[in-house]
Structure formats: C-alpha cells, structure tokens
Coordinates of C-alpha atoms and ligand atoms in Angstrom, one line a residue:
X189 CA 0.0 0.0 0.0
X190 CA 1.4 3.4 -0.6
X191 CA 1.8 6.1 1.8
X192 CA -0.2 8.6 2.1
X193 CA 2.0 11.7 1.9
X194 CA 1.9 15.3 2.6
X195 CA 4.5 17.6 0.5
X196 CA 6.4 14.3 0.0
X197 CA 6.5 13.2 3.9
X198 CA 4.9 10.2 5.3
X199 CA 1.7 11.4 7.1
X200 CA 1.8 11.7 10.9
X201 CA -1.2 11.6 13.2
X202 CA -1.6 11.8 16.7
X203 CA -4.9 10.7 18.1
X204 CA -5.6 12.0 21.3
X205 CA -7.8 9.2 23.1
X206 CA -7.6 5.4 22.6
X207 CA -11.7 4.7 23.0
X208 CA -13.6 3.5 20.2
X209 CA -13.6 6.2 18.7
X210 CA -9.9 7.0 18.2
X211 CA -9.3 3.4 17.4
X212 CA -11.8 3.5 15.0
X213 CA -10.2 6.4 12.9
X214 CA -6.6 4.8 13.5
X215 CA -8.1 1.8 11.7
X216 CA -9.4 3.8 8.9
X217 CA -6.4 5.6 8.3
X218 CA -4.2 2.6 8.3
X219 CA -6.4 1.0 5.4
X220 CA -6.0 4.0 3.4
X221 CA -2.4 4.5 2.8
X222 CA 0.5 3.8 5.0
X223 CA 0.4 6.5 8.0
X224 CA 2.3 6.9 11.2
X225 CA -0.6 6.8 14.2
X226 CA 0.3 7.3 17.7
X227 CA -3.0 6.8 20.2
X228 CA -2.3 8.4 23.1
X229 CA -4.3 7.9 26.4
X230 CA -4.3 8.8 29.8
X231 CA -5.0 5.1 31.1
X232 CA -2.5 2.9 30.8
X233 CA -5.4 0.1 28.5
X234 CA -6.6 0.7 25.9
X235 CA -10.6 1.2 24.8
X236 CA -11.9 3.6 26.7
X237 CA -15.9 3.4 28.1
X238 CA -15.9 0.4 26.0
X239 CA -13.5 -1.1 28.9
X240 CA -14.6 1.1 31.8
X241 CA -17.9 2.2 30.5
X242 CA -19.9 -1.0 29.2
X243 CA -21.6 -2.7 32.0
X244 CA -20.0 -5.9 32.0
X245 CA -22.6 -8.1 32.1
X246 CA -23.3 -7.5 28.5
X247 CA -20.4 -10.3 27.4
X248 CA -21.3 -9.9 23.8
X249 CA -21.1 -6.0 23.6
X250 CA -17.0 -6.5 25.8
X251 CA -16.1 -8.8 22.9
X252 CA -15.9 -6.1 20.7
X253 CA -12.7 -5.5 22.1
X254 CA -11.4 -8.1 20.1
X255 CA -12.6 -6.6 16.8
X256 CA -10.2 -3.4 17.8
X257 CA -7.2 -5.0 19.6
X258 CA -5.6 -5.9 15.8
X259 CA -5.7 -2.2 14.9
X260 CA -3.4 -1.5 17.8
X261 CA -0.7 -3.7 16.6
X262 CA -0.6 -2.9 12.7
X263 CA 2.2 -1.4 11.3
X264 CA 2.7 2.3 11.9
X265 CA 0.4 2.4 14.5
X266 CA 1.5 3.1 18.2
X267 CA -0.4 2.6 21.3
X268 CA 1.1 5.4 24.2
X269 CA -0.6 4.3 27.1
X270 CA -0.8 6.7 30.5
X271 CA 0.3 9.9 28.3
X272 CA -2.1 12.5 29.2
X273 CA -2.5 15.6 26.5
X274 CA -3.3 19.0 28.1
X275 CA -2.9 18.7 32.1
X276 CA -0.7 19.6 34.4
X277 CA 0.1 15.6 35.6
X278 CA 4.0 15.1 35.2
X279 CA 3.2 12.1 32.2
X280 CA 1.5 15.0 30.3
X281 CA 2.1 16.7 26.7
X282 CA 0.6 20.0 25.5
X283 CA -1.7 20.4 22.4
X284 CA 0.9 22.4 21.2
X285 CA 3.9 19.8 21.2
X286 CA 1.6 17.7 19.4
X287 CA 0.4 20.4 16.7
X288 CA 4.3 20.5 16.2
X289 CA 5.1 17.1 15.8
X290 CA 2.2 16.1 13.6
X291 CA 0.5 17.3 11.0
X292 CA -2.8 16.2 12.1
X293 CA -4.3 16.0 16.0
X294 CA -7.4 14.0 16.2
X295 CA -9.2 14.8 19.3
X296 CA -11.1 11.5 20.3
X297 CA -11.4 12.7 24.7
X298 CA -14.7 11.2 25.3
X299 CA -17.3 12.4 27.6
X300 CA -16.7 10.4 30.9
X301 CA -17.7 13.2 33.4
X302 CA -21.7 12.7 34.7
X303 CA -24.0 15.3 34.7
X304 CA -25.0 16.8 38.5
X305 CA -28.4 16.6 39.7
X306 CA -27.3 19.8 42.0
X307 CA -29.9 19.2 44.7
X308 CA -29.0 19.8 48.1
X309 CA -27.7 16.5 49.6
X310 CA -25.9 15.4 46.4
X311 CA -22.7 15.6 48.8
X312 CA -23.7 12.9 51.0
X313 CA -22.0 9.7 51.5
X314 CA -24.0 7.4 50.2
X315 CA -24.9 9.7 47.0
X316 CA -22.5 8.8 43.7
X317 CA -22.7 10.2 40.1
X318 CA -23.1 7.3 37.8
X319 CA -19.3 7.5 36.2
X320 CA -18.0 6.7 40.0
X321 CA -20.1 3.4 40.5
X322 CA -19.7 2.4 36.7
X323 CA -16.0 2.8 37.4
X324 CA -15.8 1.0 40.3
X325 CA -17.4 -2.4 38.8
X326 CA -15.6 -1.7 35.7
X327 CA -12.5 -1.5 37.9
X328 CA -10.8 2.0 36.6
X329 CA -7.3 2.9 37.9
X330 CA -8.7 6.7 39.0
X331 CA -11.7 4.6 41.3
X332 CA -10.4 2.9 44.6
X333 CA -12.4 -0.3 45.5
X334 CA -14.7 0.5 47.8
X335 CA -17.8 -1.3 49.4
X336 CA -20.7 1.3 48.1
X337 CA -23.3 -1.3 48.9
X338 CA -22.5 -2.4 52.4
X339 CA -25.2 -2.1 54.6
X340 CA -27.8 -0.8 52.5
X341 CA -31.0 -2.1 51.6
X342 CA -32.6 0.1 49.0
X343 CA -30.9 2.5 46.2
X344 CA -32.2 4.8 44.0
X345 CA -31.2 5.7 40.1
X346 CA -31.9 8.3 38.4
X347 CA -31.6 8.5 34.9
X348 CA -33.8 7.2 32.3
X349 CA -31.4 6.3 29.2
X350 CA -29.3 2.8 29.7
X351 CA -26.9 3.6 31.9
X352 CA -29.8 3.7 34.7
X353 CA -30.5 0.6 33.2
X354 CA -27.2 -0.7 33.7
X355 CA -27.0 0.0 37.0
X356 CA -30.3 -1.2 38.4
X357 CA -29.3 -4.4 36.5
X358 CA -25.8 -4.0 38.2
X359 CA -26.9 -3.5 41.4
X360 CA -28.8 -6.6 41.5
X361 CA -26.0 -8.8 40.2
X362 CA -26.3 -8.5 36.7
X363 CA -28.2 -10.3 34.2
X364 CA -25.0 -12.7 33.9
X365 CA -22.9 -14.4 36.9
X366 CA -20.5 -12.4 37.5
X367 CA -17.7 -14.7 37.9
X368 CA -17.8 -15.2 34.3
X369 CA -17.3 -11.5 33.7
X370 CA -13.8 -9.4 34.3
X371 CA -15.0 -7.7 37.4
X372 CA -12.3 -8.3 40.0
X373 CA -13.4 -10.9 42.6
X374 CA -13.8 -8.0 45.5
X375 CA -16.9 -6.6 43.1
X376 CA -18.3 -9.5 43.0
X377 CA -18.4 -10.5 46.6
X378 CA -19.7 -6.8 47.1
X379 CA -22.4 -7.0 44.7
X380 CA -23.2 -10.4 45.4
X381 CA -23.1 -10.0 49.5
X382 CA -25.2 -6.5 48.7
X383 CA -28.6 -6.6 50.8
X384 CA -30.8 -4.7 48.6
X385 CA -34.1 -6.1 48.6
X386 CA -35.2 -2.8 46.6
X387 CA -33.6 -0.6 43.6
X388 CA -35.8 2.3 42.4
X389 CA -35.2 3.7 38.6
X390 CA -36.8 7.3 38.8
X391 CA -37.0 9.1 35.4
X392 CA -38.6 12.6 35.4
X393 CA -40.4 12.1 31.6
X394 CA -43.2 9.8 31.0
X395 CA -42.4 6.0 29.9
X396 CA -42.6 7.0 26.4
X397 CA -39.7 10.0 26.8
X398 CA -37.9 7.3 28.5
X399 CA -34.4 6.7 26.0
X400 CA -33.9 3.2 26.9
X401 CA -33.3 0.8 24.2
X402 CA -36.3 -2.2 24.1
X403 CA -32.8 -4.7 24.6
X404 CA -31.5 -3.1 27.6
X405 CA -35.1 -2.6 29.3
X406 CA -35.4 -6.4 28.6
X407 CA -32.6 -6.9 30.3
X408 CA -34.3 -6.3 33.5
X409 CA -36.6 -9.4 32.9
X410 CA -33.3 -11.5 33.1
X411 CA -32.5 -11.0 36.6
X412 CA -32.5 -14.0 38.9
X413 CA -35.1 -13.5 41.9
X414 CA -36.2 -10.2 41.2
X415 CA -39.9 -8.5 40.5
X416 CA -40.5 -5.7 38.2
X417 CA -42.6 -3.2 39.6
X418 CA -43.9 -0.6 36.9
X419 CA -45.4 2.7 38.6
X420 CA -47.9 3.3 36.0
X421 CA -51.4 1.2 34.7
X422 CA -51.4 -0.3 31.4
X423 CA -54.1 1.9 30.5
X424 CA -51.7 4.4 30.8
X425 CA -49.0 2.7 28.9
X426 CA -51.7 1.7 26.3
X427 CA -52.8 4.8 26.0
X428 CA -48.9 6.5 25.5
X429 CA -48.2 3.7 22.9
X430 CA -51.0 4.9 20.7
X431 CA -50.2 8.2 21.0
X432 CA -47.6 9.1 18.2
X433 CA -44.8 7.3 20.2
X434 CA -41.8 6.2 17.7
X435 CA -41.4 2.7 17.6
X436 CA -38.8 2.3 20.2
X437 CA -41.2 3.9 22.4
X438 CA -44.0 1.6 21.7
X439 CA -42.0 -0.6 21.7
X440 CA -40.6 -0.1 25.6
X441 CA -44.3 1.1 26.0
X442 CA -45.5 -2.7 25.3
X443 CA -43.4 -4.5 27.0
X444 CA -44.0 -1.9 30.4
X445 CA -47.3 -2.7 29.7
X446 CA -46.6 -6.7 29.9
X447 CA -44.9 -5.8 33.5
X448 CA -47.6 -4.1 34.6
X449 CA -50.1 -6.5 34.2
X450 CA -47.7 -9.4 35.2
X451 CA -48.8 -11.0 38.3
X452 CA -45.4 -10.6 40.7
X453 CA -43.9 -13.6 41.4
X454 CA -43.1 -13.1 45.1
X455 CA -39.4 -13.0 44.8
X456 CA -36.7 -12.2 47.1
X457 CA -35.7 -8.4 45.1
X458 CA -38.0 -5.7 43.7
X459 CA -37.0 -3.6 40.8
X460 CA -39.6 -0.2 40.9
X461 CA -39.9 1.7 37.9
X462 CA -40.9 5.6 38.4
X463 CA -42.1 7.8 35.9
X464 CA -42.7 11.4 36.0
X465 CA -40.7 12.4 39.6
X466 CA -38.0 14.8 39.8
X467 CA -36.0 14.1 42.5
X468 CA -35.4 17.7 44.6
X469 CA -33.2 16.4 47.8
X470 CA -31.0 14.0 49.0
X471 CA -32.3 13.4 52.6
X472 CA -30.1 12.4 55.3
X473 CA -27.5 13.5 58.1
X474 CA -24.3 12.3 58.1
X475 CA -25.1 10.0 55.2
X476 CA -27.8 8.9 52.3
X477 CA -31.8 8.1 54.3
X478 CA -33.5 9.0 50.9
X479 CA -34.8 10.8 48.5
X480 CA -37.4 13.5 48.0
X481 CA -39.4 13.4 44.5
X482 CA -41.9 16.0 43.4
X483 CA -44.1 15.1 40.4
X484 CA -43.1 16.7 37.2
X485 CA -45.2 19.0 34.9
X486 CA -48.5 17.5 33.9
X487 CA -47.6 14.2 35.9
X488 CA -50.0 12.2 37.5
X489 CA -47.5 11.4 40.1
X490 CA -47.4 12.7 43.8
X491 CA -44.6 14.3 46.0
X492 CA -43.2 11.4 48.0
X493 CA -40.1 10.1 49.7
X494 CA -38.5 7.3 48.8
X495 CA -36.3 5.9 51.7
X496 CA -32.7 4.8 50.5
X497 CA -29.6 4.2 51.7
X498 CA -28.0 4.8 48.1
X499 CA -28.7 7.2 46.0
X500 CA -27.0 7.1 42.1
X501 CA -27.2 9.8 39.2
X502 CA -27.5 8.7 35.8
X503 CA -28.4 11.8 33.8
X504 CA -26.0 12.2 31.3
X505 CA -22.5 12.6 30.2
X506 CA -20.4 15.3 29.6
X507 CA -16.9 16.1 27.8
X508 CA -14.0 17.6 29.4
X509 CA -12.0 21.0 28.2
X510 CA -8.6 20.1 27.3
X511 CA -5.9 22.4 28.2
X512 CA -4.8 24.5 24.7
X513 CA -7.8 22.7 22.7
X514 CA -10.8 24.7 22.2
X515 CA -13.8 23.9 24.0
X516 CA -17.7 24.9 24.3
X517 CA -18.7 24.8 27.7
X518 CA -22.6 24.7 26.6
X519 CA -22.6 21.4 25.2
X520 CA -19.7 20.1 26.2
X521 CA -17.7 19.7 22.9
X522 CA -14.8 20.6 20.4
X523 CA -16.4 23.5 18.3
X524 CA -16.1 21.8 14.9
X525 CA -17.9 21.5 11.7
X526 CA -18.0 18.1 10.2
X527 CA -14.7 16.9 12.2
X528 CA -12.9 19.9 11.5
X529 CA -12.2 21.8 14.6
X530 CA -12.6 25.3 15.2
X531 CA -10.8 28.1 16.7
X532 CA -12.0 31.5 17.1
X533 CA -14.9 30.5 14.6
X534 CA -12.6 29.7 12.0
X535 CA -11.3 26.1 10.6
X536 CA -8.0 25.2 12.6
X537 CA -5.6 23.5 9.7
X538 CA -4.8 20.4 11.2
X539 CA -7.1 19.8 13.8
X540 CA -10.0 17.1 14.3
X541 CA -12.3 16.0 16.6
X542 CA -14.5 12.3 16.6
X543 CA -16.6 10.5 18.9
X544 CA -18.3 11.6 21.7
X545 CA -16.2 15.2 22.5
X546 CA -17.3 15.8 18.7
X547 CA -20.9 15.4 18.9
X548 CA -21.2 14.5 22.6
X549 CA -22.8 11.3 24.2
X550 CA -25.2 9.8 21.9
X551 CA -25.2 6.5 19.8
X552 CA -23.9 3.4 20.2
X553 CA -20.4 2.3 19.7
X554 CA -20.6 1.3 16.0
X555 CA -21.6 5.3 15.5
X556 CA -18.4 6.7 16.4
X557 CA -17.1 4.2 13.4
X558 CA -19.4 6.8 11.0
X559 CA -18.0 9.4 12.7
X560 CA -14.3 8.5 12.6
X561 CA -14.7 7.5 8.2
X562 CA -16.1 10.8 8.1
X563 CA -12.9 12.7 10.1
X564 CA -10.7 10.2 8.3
X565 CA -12.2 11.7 5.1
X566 CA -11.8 14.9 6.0
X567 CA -8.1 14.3 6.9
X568 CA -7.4 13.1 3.7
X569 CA -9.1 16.0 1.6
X570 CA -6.9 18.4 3.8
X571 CA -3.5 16.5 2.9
X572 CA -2.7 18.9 0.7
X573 CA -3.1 22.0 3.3
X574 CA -1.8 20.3 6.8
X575 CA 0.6 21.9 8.6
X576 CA 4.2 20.2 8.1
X577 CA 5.4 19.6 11.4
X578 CA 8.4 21.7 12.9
X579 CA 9.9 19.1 14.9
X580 CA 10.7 15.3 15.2
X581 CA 9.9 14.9 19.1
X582 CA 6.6 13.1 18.5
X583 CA 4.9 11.9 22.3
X584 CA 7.5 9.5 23.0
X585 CA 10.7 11.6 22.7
X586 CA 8.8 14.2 24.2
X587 CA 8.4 11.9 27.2
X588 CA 11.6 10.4 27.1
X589 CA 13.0 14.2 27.6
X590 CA 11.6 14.3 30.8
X591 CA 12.7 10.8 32.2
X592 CA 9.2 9.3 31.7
X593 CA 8.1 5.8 29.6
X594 CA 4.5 5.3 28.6
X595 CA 3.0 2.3 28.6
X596 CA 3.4 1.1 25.1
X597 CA 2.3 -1.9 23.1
X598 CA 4.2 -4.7 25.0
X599 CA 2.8 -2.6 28.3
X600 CA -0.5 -3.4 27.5
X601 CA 0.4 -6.7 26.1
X602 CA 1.9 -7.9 29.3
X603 CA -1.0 -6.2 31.6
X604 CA -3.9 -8.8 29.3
X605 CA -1.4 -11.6 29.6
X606 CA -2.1 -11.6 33.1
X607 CA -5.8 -10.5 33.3
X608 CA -6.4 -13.5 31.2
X609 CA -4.3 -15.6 33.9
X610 CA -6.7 -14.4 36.2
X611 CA -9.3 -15.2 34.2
X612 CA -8.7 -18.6 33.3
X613 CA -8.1 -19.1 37.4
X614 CA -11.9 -18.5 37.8
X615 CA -13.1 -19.7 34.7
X616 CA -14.0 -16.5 32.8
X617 CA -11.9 -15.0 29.8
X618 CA -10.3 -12.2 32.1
X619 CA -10.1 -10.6 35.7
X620 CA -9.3 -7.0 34.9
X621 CA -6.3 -5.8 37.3
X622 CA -7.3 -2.1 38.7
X623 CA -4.3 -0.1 40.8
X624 CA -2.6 1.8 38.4
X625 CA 0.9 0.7 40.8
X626 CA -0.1 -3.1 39.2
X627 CA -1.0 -1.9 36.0
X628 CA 2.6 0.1 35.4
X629 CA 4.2 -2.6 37.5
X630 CA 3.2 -5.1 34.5
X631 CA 3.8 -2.9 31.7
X632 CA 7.3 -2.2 33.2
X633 CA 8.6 -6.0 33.5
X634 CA 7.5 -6.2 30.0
X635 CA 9.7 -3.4 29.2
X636 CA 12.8 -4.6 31.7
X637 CA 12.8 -2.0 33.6
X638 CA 11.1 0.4 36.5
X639 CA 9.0 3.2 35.6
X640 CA 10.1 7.1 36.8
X641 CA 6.5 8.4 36.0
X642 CA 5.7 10.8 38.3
X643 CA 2.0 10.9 38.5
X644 CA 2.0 7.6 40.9
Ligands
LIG243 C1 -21.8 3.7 31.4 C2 -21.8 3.6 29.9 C3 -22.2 2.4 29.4 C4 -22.3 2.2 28.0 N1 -22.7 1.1 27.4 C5 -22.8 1.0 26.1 C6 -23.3 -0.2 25.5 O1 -23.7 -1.2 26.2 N2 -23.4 -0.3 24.1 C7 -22.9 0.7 23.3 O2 -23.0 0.6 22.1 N3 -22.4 1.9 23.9 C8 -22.4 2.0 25.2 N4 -21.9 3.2 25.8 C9 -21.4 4.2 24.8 C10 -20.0 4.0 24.4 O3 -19.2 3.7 25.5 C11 -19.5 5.2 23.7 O4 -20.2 5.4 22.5 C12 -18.0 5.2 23.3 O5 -17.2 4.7 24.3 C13 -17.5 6.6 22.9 O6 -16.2 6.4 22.5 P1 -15.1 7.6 22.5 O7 -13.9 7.0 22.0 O8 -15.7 8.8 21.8 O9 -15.0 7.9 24.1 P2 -14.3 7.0 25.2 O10 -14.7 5.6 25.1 O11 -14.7 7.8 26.5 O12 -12.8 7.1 25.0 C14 -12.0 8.3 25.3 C15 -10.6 8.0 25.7 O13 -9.9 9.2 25.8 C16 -9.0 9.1 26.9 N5 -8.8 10.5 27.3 C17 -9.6 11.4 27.8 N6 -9.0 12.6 28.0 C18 -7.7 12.4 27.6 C19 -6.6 13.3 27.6 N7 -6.6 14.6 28.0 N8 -5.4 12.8 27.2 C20 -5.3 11.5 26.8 N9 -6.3 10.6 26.8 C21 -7.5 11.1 27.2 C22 -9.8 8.4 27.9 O14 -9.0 7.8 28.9 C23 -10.5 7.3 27.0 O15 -9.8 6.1 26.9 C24 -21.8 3.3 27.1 C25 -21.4 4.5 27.7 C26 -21.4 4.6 29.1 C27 -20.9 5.9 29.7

C-alpha cells in the first residue's frame, strides 16, 4: 500500500484518546495508505468506556474488544498508554507539542464526566454520580475499591437512558454471573453479598420520553429473583403507545405494559420503575436516608419520599476541556464543523475532533465508526493544506526528555497476559487488574525495567 503523503513526507497523526472512537479512525487511516498513528491515552489500556464504561454483564457487547485489539498492533500504529494531553500531571504533553510534531491531532477525549443533579444533599455519602459506580465495577485505575453497597438495603437511580439501566441491572448482580465476567473478585463478593431487597429507577419524563433501548429494558426481565414493579397502569401505557410514540417507544411502552399486568412472582428483590418524579433532595444527616421526588409538569405522580440508603445519578454525560484545545462549555464539545475543529470561529488546519467530544454522548459504539470514516475523510481531503510539522519529538521523545516511559504496546500486552491468567483461574476469559501501581508494575517488567513516572 502506498503512503499517504503530505509535501512528500509520510503522514503523521496523533490521536488523542484510545476509545472507540480514536481506534476506529486509526483503523481507517491505516487501510488508506501507510500512515504513522500514535493513540495516546491517559489510562495505561486501551478502549476507553468500552472497557470502563460497558456494564459488564453485557459479554457480547465487551467482545468487541477483540474486533479493535488488531488495529493496535498494525504497522505504523502506536499505542502510548498513561500519556495525558493538556494537564498539568507530570506524564502529560501539550496540544501544542503535538500540533508541532504532527501534522494532524485528532481529538477523540470522550465524555466520561456525569451530569450533576445539584440538589442539596448530592454531597452525602452514600450519593455517587453514575461515572464513580460504573468505574468501580468496571475496575478504573482513578476509582479505589470500595464497598458502596454495604449495609444498605434500598438504592435509587436516576436517569432514564441505559446507563440507569445498567445499573439497576448491576446493582442486582447482573443479568449474567459475575464470575464469568472481568470484574475483579472484590466486586463481585460486594455485589453479590449487597442486601438490597429494593432498587428504584426514577425518570422525570413519561415512559414514552424514557431513551432506553427495548434490549437493555429487557434486560431487566433476566435478573434471577427479582420482581419488576412498573409505577404506572397499562391503561396508561396503552394509552402513550398509541399516542404518536416512535417505535422504540411503543415498543418499551409494550413490554411496560406486559410488566404491569404481570402477576409478581413473590421474589426475594423488587426492581420499581418511576415515571414522571423529579428528585429535589437527597435526605439524610451524616449520610444517604432517601430521596425526595416532586411530580413533574403535567404528571400524575405525587410528591413522596423514597427511603434509601444509596442514592446514584444517571443523567448524562459530559466532555471535558482540554488544556490548549478549544472547547464549548454549553454542550460540552470541540467547536467543529464536520470533524474539522474550530478556533475562534474559523477552521483550525490540522485539527480534528471524533466520537463523543465531537458530537457528545449519543449513539452506540458502531456510531463513532461513521464518525471517525467521516474525520478520516476529511483528513485526507486536507492532505494537501496540513501543517508540516516543525519538529521530530513526537509523544514518546517528548516523554523520554523528561525521564518518563508510557505504557506502550508490550505494556498493555503484558498487563492482558495476566488479566487473562486471572481469568482462566476463575473460569472466565479475564479478571481486569485495577491499581494503576499493578497496571505500570506489568507494563514495566514487559519493558525490563522500573517506571520514573511521576504521577504515581
Ligand atoms: C456507562 C456507559 C455504558 C455504555 N454502554 C454501552 C453499550 O452497552 N453499548 C454501546 O453501544 N455503547 C455504550 N456506551 C457508549 C460507548 O461507551 C461510547 O459510544 C464510546 O465509548 C464513545 O467512544 P469515545 O472513543 O468517543 O470515548 P471514550 O470511550 O470515552 O474514550 C475516550 C478515551 O480518551 C481518553 N482521554 C480522555 N482525556 C484524555 C486526555 N486529556 N489525554 C489522553 N487521553 C484522554 C480516555 O481515557 C478514554 O480512553 C456506554 C457509555 C457509558 C458511559
């Protein structure tokens, strides 16, 4: 294949973010010419919310993992693990060392940061934004292990896309055993030793706002020794489904209405889904008693309190700003048109964004592939106008400058080399390991010697 070039040199893009999304556009590069990729990331793995995001129960929906893993190790593609663009951390580069190096920067961030309910009480122990309890059951470095259920008997999510979903499912064990998943074994004996006899999903729209997908809501009906409790009649749900709903409304709208009418089947857990309440404090003293709801506009609903010891928010997503990139704050994004980022309201030569900090968090994974042939497109209809770079210290002489190693292909080699010894030890196909100290410890005896990062 030949290269693709740019006034006669090789062309060289750093993509900023090894989620889907940035895989996804180092994929389509490489099949279009030969290119020099380096993914950077701030982790030391690899795939992003699909690793530390993706509830893992949903085994199928993991495995995609090993669709992207052989993109990493092509030819003239670099994986720079625990490289951090734009922050003050001591493993960090800026935006402009890369702007110099490359001739293209494609931002692919993410949006991992929740959405606040800011009600008073939100501070409580006891109260957690949905990225902190998906993080700790997907076992991310930045999330200590911790015991979030112990003691508690009821929680409350709030939220009414999937990730609520995931995380009523989660917080009753699952829809799979979790020994067969890559939790490690301290989440599972948490979740499984967890006492709640009730989880609440409270979503301020009616059933038919609801964003759920008919799959995940199904999911639900999967869980061992657990009732569904829908909050509304099937008139009501009847009555919504004939009103103009789309069809993954009605379609959610007809299998509510199947719960509803369900007889329960006296087990052990209740699952309660709300409709209509918006939750307007977090009660308690020195930590999470409950939650007060108010009904929302034109809700049938009433004002009540629900009594909890738990209390999770799972209302959205948000991007981060990155240090030197540009950023707008009222949606959470890179300013750019098609891909192309903007500065100052004009194109920035050079400069891309994909994924979820392009067009923040909506889709499914397989939509930040569109997104990435469409940045990848527009990358290759600029070749002729990129910036040459100024200087050969791309990310990992810039790193090496200051004493520090990433984690680099054979890092992340040796690090699933012994999650999968894990695995095999319980009978699943990996154990993920979580402290960052294990994680570089791997990565280093891979690379023969000890790490002087200094972010620890
Ligand atoms: C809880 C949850 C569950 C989900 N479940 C599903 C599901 O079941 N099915 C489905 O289809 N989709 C699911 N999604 C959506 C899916 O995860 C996203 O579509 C996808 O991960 C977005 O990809 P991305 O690459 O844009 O962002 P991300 O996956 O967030 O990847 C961004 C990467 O950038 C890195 N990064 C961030 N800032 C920096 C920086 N300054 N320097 C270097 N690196 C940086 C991050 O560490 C991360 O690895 C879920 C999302 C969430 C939040």
């Amino acid at each position: 294949m030949e290269d693709l070039r740019v006034a006669g040199e090789r062309l060289r893009v750093a993509v900023v973010g090894a989620g889907p999304s940035g895989l996804y556009v180092a994929d389509e590069l490489s099949r279009r010419g030969g290119t020099s990729v380096d993914i950077l990331d701030r982790l030391p793995c690899p795939y992003g919310l699909l690793r530390y995001g993706v509830a893992p129960d949903h085994l199928k929906m993991k495995s995609l993992v090993a669709t992207l893993e052989p993109v990493l190790g092509r030819p003239g593609i670099r994986f720079i693990g625990n490289a951090e663009v734009g922050t003050e951390v001591g493993n960090s580069v800026t935006v402009d060392e890369l702007r110099e190096a490359y001739h293209a920067v494609v931002y692919a961030t993410g949006a991992s940061r929740s959405r606040r309910l800011c009600i008073p009480g939100e501070e409580l122990p006891g109260s957690f934004a949905s990225s902190r309890l998906v993080a700790w059951y997907n076992a991310h470095p930045d999330e200590p292990a911790m015991t979030p259920l112990a003691g508690a008997r009821a929680a409350i999510v709030v939220g009414a896309g999937n990730v609520a979903l995931d995380l009523v499912r989660m917080l009753l064990g699952g829809c799979t055993d979790l020994r067969l998943t890559d939790v490690p074994d301290d989440v599972v004996d948490s979740l499984r030793q967890a006492q709640l006899s009730e989880v609440h999903l409270v979503a301020r729209g009616t059933p038919a706002q609801a964003k759920f997908t008919t799959k995940e809501l199904r999911d639900l009906d999967a869980l061992d020794d657990v009732d569904l409790v829908v909050h509304a009649t099937p008139a009501e749900l009847d009555a919504a489904a004939a009103d103009g709903a789309t069809p993954v409304a009605q379609r959610n709208l007809r299998l509510l209405g199947e719960w509803a009418r369900r007889p329960l089947r006296g087990a052990r857990r209740t699952a309660h889904l709300h409709f209509g309440l918006i939750p307007t404090e977090v009660l308690g003293t020195s930590r999470v008693e409950g939650l007060r709801l108010q009904p929302a506009a034109g809700s049938a609903a009433v004002s009540r309190v629900l009594p909890a010891q738990v209390v999770v928010s799972a209302i959205g997503y948000q991007g981060r700003p990155i240090a030197g990139a540009p950023f707008e704050a009222e949606t959470a994004t890179i300013p750019n048109i098609d891909g192309r980022v903007q500065r100052d309201g004009s194109v920035s030569p050079g400069e891309y964004a994909t994924g979820w900090v392009r067009r923040g968090p909506s889709g499914v994974i397989g939509t930040n592939k569109l997104d990435a042939l469409q940045v990848v497109e527009r990358i290759l209809e600029d070749l002729p106008i990129l910036p040459p770079p100024r200087t050969d210290r791309t990310v990992p002489v810039l790193l090496a400058a200051r004493g520090l190693r990433p984690v680099e292909w054979d890092g992340w080699l040796a690090i699933d080399r012994e999650e999968r010894r894990l695995g095999q030890a319980r009978g699943t196909e990996r154990v993920k390991v979580r402290a960052r100290a294990d994680l570089h410890g791997l990565a280093d005896a891979a690379a023969g010697s000890s790490r002087p990062l200094a972010d620890g």
